[in-house]
Coordinates of C-alpha atoms and ligand atoms in Angstrom, one line a residue:
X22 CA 30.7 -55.5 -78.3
X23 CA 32.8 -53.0 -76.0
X24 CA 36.2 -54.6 -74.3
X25 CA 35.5 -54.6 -70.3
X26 CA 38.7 -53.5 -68.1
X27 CA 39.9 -54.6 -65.2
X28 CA 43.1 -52.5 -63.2
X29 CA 44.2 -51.3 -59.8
X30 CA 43.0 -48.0 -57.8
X31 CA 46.3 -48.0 -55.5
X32 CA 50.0 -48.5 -55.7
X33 CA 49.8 -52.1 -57.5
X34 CA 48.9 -55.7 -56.2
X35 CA 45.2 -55.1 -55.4
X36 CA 45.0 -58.7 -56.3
X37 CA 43.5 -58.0 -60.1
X38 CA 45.3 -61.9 -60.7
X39 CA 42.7 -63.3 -58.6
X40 CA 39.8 -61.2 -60.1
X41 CA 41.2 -61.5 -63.9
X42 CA 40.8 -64.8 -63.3
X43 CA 37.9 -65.1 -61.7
X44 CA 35.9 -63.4 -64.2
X45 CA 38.3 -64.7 -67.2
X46 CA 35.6 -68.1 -67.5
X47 CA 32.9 -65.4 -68.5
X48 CA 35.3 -63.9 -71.0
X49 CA 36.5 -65.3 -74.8
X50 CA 39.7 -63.0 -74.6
X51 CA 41.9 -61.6 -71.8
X52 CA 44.3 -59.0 -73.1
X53 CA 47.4 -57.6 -70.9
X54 CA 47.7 -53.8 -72.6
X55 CA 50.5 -52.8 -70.8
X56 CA 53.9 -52.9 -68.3
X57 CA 55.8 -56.3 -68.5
X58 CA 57.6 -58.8 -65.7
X59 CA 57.4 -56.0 -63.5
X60 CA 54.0 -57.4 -62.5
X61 CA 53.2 -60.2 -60.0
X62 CA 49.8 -61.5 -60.7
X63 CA 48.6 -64.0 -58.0
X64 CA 46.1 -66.9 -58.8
X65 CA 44.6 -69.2 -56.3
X66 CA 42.4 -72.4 -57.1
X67 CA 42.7 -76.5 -56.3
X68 CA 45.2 -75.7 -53.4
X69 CA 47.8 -74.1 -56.1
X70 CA 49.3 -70.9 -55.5
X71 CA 50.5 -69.4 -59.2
X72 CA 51.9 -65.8 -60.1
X73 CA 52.3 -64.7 -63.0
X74 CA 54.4 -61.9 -65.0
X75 CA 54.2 -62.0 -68.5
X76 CA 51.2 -64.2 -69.3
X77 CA 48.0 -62.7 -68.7
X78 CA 45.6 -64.1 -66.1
X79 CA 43.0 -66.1 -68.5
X80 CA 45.5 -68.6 -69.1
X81 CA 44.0 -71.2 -66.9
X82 CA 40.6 -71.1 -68.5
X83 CA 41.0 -73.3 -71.4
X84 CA 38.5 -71.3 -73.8
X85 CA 39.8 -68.2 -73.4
X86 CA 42.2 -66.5 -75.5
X87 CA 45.0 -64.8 -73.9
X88 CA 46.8 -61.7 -75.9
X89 CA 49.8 -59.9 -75.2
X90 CA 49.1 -56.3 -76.1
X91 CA 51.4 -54.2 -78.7
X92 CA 51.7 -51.8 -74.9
X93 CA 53.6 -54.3 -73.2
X94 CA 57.2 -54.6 -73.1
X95 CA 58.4 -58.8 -73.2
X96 CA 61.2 -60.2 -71.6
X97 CA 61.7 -63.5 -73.5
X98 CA 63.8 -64.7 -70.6
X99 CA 60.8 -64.6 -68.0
X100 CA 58.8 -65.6 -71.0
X101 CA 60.3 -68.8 -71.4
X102 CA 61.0 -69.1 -67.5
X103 CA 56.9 -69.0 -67.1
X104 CA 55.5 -71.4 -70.1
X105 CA 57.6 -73.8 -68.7
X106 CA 56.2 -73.8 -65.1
X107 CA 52.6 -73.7 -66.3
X108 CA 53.2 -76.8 -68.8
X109 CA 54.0 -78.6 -65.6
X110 CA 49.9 -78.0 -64.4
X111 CA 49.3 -79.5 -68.3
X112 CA 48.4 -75.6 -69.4
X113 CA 49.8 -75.7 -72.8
X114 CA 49.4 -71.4 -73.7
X115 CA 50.9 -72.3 -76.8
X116 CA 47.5 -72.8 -78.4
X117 CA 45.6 -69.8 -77.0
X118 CA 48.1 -67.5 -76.5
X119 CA 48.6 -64.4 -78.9
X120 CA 51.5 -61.7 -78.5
X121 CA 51.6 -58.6 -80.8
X122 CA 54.4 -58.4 -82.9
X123 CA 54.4 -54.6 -82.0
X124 CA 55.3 -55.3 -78.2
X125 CA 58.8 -54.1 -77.0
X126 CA 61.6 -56.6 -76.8
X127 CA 63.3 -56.6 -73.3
X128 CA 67.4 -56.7 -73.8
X129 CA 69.5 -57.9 -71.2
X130 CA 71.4 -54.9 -71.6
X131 CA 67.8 -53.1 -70.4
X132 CA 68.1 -54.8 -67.3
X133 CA 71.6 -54.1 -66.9
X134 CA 70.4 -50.2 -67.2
X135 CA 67.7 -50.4 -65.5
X136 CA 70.3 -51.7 -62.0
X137 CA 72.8 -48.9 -63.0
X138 CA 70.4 -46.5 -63.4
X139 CA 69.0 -47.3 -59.7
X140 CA 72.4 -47.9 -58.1
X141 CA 73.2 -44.0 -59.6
X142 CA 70.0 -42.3 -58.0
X143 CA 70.7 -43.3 -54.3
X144 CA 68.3 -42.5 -51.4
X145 CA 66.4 -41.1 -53.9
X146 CA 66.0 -44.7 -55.8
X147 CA 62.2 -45.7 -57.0
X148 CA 62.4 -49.1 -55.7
X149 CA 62.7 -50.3 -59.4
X150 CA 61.5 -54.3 -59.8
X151 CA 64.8 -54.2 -61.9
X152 CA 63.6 -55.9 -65.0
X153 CA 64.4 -53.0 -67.6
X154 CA 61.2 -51.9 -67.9
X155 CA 62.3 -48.4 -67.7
X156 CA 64.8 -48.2 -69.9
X157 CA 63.0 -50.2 -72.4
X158 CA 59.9 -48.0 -72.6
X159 CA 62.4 -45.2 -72.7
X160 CA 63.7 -46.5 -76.1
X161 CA 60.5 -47.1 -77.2
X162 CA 59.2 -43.2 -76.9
X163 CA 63.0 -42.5 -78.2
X164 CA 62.0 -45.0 -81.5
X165 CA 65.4 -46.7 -81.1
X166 CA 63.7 -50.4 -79.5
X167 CA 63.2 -53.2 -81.2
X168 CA 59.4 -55.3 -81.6
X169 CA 58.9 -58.6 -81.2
X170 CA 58.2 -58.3 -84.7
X171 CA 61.7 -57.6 -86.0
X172 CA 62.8 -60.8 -84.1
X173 CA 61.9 -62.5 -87.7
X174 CA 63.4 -59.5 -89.7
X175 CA 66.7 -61.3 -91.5
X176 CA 68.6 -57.9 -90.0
X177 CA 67.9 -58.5 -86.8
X178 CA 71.2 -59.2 -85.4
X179 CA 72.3 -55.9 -86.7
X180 CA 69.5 -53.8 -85.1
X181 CA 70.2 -55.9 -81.6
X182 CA 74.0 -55.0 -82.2
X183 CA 73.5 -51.2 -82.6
X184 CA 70.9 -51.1 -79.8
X185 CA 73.3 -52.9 -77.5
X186 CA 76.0 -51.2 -78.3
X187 CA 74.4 -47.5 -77.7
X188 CA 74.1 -49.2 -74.2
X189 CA 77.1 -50.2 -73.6
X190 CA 78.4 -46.8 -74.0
X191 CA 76.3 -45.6 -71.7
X192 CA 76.8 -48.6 -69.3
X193 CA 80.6 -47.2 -69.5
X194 CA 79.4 -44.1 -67.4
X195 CA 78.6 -46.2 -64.5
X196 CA 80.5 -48.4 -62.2
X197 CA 79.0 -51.7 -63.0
X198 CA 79.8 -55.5 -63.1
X199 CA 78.3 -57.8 -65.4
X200 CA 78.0 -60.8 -67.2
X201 CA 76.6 -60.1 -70.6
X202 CA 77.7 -63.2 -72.2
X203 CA 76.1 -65.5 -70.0
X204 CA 72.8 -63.0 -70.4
X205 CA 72.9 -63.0 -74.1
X206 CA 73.1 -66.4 -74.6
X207 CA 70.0 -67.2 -72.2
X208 CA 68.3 -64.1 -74.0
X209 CA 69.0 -65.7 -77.9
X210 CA 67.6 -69.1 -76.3
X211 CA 64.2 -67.4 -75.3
X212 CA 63.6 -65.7 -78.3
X213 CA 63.8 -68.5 -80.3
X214 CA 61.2 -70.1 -77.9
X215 CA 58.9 -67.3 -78.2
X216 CA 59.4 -67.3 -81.9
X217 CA 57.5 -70.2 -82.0
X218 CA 54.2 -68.5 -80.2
X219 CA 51.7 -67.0 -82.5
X220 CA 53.2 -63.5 -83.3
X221 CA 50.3 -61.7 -85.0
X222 CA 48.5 -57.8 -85.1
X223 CA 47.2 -58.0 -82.0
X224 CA 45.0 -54.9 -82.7
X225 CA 43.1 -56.8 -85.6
X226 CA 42.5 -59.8 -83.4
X227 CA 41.1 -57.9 -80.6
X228 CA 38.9 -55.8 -83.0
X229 CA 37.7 -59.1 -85.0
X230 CA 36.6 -60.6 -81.8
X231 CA 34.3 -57.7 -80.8
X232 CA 32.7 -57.2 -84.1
X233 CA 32.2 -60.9 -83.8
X234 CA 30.2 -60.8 -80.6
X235 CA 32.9 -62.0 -78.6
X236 CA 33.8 -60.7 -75.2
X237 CA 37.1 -59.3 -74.2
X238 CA 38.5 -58.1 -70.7
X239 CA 41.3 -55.9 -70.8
X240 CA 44.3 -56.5 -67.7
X241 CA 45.7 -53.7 -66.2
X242 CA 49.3 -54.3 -64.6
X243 CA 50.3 -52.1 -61.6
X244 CA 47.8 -49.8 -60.4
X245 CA 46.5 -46.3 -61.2
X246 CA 48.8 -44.2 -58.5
X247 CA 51.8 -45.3 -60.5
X248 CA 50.6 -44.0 -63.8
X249 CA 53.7 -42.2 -65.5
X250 CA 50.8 -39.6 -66.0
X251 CA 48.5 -39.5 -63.1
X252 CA 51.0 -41.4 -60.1
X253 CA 53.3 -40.1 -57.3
X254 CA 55.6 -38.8 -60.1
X255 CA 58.4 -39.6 -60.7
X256 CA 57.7 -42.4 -58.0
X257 CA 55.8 -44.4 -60.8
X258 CA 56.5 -46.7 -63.6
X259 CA 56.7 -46.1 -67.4
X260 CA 53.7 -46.9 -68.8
X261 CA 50.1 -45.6 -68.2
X262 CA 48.4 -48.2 -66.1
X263 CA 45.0 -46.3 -66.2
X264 CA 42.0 -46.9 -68.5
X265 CA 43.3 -44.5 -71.6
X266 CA 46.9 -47.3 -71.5
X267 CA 43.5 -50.1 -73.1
X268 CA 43.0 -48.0 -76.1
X269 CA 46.8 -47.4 -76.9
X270 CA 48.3 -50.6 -75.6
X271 CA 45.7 -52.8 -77.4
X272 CA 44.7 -50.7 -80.6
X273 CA 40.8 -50.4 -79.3
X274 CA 38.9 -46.9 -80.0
X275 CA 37.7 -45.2 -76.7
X276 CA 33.8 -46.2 -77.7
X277 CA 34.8 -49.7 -77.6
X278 CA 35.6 -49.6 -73.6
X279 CA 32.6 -50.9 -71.6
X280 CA 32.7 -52.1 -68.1
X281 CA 35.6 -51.0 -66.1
X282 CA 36.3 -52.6 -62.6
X283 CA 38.6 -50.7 -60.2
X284 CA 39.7 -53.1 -57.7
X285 CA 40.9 -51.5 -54.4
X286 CA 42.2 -53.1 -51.4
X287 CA 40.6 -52.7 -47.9
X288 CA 43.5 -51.0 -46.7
X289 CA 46.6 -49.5 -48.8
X290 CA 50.0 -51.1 -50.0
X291 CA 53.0 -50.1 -51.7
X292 CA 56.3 -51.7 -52.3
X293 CA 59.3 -49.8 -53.4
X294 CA 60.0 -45.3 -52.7
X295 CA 58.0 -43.0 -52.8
X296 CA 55.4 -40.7 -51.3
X297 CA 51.9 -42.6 -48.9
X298 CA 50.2 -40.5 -46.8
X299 CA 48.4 -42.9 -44.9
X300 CA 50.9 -45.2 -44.3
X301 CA 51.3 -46.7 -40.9
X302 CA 55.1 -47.3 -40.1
X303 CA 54.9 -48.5 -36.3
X304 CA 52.8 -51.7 -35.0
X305 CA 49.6 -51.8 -37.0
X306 CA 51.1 -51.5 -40.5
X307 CA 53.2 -54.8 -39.0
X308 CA 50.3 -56.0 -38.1
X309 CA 48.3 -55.8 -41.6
X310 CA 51.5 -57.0 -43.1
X311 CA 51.5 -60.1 -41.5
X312 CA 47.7 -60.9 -41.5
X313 CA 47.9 -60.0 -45.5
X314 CA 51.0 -61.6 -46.2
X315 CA 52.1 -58.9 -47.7
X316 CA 55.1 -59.7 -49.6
X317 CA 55.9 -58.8 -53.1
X318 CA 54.6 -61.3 -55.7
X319 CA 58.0 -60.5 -58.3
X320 CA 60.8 -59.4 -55.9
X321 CA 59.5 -60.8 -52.5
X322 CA 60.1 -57.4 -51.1
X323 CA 58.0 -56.5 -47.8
X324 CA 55.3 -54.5 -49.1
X325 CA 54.2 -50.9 -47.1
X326 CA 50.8 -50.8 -45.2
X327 CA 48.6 -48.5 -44.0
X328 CA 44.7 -47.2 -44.5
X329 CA 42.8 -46.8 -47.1
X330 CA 43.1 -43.5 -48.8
X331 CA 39.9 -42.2 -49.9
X332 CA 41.2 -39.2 -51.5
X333 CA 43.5 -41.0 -53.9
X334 CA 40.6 -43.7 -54.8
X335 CA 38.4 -41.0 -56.0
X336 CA 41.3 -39.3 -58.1
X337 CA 41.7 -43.1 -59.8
X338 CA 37.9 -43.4 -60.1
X339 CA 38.1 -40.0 -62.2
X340 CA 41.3 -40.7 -64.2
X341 CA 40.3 -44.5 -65.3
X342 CA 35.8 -43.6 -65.2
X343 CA 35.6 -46.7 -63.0
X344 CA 32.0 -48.2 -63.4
X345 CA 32.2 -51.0 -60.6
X346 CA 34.5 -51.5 -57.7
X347 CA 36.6 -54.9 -56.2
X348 CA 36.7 -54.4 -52.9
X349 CA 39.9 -57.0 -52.0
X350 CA 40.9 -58.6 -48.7
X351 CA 38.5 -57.4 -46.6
X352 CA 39.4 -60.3 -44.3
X353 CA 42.8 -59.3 -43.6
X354 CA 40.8 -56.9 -41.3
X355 CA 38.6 -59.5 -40.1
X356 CA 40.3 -59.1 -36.1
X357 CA 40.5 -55.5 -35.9
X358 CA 38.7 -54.1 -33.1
X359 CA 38.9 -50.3 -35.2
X360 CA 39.3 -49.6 -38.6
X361 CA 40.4 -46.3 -40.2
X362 CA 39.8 -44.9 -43.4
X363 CA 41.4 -41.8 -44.1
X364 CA 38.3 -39.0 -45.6
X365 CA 40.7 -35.6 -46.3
X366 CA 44.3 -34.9 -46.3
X367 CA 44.7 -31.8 -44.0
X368 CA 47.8 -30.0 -45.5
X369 CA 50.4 -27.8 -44.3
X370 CA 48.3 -24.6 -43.8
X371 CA 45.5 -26.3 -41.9
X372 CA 43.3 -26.1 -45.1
X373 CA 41.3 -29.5 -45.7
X374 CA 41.2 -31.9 -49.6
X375 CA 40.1 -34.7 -50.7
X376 CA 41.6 -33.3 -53.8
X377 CA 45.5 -35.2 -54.8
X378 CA 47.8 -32.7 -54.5
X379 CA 49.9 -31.5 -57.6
X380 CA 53.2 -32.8 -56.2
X381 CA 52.7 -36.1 -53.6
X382 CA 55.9 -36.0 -52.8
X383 CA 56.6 -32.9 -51.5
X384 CA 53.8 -31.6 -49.5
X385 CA 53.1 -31.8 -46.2
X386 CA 50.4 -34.1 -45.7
X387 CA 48.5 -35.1 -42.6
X388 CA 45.5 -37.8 -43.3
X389 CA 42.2 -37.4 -41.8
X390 CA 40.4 -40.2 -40.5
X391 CA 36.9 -41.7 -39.7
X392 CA 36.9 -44.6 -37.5
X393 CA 34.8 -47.8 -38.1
X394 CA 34.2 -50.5 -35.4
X395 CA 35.9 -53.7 -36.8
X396 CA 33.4 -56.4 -37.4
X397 CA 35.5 -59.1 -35.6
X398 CA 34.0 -61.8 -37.7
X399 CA 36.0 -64.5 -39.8
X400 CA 34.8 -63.6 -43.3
X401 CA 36.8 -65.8 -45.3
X402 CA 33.8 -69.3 -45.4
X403 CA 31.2 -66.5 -46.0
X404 CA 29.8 -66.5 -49.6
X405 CA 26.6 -64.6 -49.7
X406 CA 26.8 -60.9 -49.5
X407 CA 23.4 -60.7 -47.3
X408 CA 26.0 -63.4 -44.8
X409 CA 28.3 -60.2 -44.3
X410 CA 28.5 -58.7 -40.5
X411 CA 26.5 -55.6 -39.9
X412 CA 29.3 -53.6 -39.2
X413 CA 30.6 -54.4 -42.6
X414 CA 28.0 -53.5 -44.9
X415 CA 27.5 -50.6 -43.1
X416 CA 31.2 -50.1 -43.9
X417 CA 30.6 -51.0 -47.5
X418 CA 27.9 -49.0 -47.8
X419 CA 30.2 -45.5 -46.9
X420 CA 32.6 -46.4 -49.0
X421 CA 29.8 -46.7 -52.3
X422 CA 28.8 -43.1 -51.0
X423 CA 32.0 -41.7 -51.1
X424 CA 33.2 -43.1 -53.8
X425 CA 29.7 -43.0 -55.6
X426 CA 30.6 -46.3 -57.5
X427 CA 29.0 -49.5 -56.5
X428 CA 30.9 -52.5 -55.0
X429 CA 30.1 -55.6 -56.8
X430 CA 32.8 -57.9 -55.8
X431 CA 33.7 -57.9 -52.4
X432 CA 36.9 -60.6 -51.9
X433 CA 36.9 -62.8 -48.6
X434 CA 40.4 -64.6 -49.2
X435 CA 42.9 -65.2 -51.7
X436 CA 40.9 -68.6 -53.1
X437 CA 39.2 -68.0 -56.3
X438 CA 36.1 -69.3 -54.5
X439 CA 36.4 -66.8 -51.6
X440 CA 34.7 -64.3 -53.6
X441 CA 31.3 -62.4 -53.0
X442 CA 29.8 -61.0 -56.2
X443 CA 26.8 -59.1 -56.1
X444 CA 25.1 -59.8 -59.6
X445 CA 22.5 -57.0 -59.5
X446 CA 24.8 -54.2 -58.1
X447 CA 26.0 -52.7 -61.1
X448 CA 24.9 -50.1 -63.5
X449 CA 26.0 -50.9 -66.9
Ligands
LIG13 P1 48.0 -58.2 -58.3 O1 49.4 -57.8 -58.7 O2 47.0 -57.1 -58.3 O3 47.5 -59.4 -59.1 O4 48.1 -58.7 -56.8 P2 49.2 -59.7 -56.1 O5 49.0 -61.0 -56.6 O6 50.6 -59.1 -56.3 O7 48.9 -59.5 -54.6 C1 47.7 -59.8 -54.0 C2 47.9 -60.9 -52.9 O8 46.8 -61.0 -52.1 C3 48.1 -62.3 -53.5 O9 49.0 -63.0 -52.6 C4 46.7 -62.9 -53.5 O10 46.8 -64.3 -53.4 C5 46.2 -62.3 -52.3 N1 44.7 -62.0 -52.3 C6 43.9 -61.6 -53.3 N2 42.7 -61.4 -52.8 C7 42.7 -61.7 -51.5 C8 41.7 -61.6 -50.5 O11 40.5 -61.3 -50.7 N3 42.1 -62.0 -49.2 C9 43.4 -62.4 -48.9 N4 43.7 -62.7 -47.7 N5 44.3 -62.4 -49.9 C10 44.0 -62.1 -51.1
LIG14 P1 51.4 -55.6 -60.2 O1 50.9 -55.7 -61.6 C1 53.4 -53.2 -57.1 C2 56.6 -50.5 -58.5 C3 58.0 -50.8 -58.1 C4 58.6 -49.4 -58.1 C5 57.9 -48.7 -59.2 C6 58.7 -48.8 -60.5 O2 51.8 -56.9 -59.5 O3 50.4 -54.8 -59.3 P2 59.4 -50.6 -62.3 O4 60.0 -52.0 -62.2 O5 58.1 -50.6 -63.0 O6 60.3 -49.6 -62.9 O7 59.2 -50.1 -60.8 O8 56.7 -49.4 -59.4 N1 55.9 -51.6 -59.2 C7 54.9 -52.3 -58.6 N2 54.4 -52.3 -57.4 N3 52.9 -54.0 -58.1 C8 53.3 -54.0 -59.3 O9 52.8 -54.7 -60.3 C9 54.4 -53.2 -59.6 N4 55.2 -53.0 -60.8 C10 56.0 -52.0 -60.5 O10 58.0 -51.4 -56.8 O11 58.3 -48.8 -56.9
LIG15 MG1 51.3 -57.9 -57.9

């Protein structure tokens, strides 16, 4: 068997949560390969609204297993924090829930850095979620962090100490108030908690269950434009989000990737700095804002609107070899009279791509858009794809020839029912 993937074409919340789970009851393992509590996973069903951080999306399907990848980074904290709400809706992940002892431990002193790190850069700040994930990759790729493997070590204390300490001297640098005690003691608390969990080689598990037939989606956090690699550098976060992050953040060989769904929304989003060339500052972008409620799932932040960026998809289709496209809250534009979709970016010297630019940030970049009549229908009761308004298939059916990658989900609301999925639309 080959592990399927599922991860986000844009700037992040695409709404793989609802999709994750969705598919997660046709699935024996969901894996999260990488980022951490950075993420804000929504999940919809029975009139209950849940998000999620650190615990991948499958955890509500009671015969799936859920993993926790040797690419993510763990904050025990949020860990805890999360297990806790779920056991309240009788989901007890104790049981199907398997994190690799290779994962990075999140200090609180990571978090601390990861705040005085922002607070240093100024107007120039990335809009950082603020929990460490930065700095805590960083001391990964520096081979200074610690696993949650070495949380059972007998010199543990000693590692955390030295770690802690190299921070400390840097926390010196910058003018910064904190509490460490009160975070240290909360952090010790958690990672007794998660001690408890199954701690095991992820990598074996994952590679047992395939050569056992079983069938495994991989989770992508964040989305594909803020690959450390292949996003709006250094506007990004610091892992690679796109499909190569599945073989390195769960130990699976490039032949074992099968399916892999890119799951776009119809229109754009970003929260946090950095570079969007077809967002839409004035009315409109208000507009999609409030009919998407588009509000960051981990910090609450207002998130940025604007089109759909046709030029950037195709780049994320290349980078991650997308097989089969999510095409999210289409209803969000059900009372549009016009939609745009931006084709080319026409750049500084009057010269037209639908290449991405070397350097996002720093070009001059004016989109180019084709205009769509709105179809002005309320999609979110329809659950038949051949139910869909003209005007929206016809739509649809652009965006497959652009993008030359079929659509086969097309999501009508954020309800795990409100979700069209065309069964014969695929090529495997
Ligand atoms: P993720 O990080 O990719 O999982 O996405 P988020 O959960 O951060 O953000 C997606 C938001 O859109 C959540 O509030 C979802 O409940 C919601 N959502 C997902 N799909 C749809 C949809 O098709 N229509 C609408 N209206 N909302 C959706
Ligand atoms: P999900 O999985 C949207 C953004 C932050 C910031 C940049 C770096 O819910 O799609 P970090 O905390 O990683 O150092 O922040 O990346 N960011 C996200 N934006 N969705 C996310 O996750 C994000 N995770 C990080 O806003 O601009
Ligand atoms: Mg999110």
């Amino acid at each position: 068997m080959k592990s399927d993937v599922i991860l986000g074409l844009q700037w992040g919340d695409e709404g793989k949560g609802k999709i994750v789970d969705y598919l997660a009851a046709k699935y024996d393992v969901v894996a999260r390969f990488q980022g951490g509590p950075n993420a804000g996973h929504t999940l919809e069903f029975d009139d209950i609204k849940h998000v999620l951080h650190q615990v991948p999306s499958g955890v509500f399907r009671k015969n799936t297993k859920n993993v926790i990848g040797n690419g993510v980074v763990l904050d025990p904290v949020i860990f805890k924090r999360e297990i806790e709400a779920l056991k309240k809706f009788n989901i007890e992940p104790f049981y199907n829930l398997f994190i690799s002892k290779r994962a990075q431990l999140i200090l609180p002193t990571h978090r601390l850095l990861d705040a005085a790190y922002e607070k240093s850069k100024g107007d120039e700040k990335i809009g950082s979620t603020l929990r460490g994930i930065g700095p805590t990759y960083q001391d990964k790729t520096a081979r200074i962090g610690l696993r949650v493997g070495d949380s059972i070590s007998p010199n543990f204390i000693e590692k955390y100490n030295k770690l802690k300490e190299k921070h400390l001297s840097i926390l010196k640098m910058h003018e910064f108030e904190y509490d460490l005690e009160t975070l240290e003691t909360e952090f010790f608390e958690a990672l007794e908690y998660l001690k408890k969990f199954k701690l095991v080689d992820t990598e074996v598990l994952i590679n047992q269950s395939l050569a056992a037939h079983e069938t495994v989606l991989a989770e992508g956090a964040q989305g594909s434009l803020l690959d450390i690699d292949f996003g709006s550098y250094p506007f990004v976060t610091s892992s690679n989000t796109t499909c190569a992050g599945v073989c390195t953040g769960l130990g699976l060989a490039p032949s074992k990737i099968g399916q892999v769904y890119g799951i776009f929304k119809a229109y754009c989003t970003r929260v946090g700095g950095g570079p969007f060339p077809t967002e839409l500052k004035e009315a409109v972008g208000e507009r999609i804002r409030t009919e998407g409620r588009e509000f960051g799932a981990t910090t609450g932040r207002p998130r940025r609107c604007g089109w759909i960026d046709l030029p950037a998809l195709k780049y994320a289709i290349m980078i991650n070899g997308v097989t089969q496209l999510s095409m999210m809250k289409v209803d969000v534009l059900d009372t549009f009279d016009e939609i745009n979709a931006c084709t080319h970016y026409k750049m500084k010297d009057g010269s037209l791509t639908d290449a991405m630019p070397f350097d996002l940030c720093n070009e001059d970049i004016t989109p180019v858009y084709k205009t769509f009549k709105g179809w002005k229908v309320d999609l979110t009761r329809l659950t038949d794809y051949k139910s869909l308004p003209k005007e929206l298939m016809e739509y649809i059916s652009f965006l497959e020839e652009e993008l030359k990658t079929p659509i086969s989900i097309v999501s009508v609301g954020p309800n795990r029912n409100q979700t069209i999925f065309r069964s014969n639309h695929f090529s495997q």
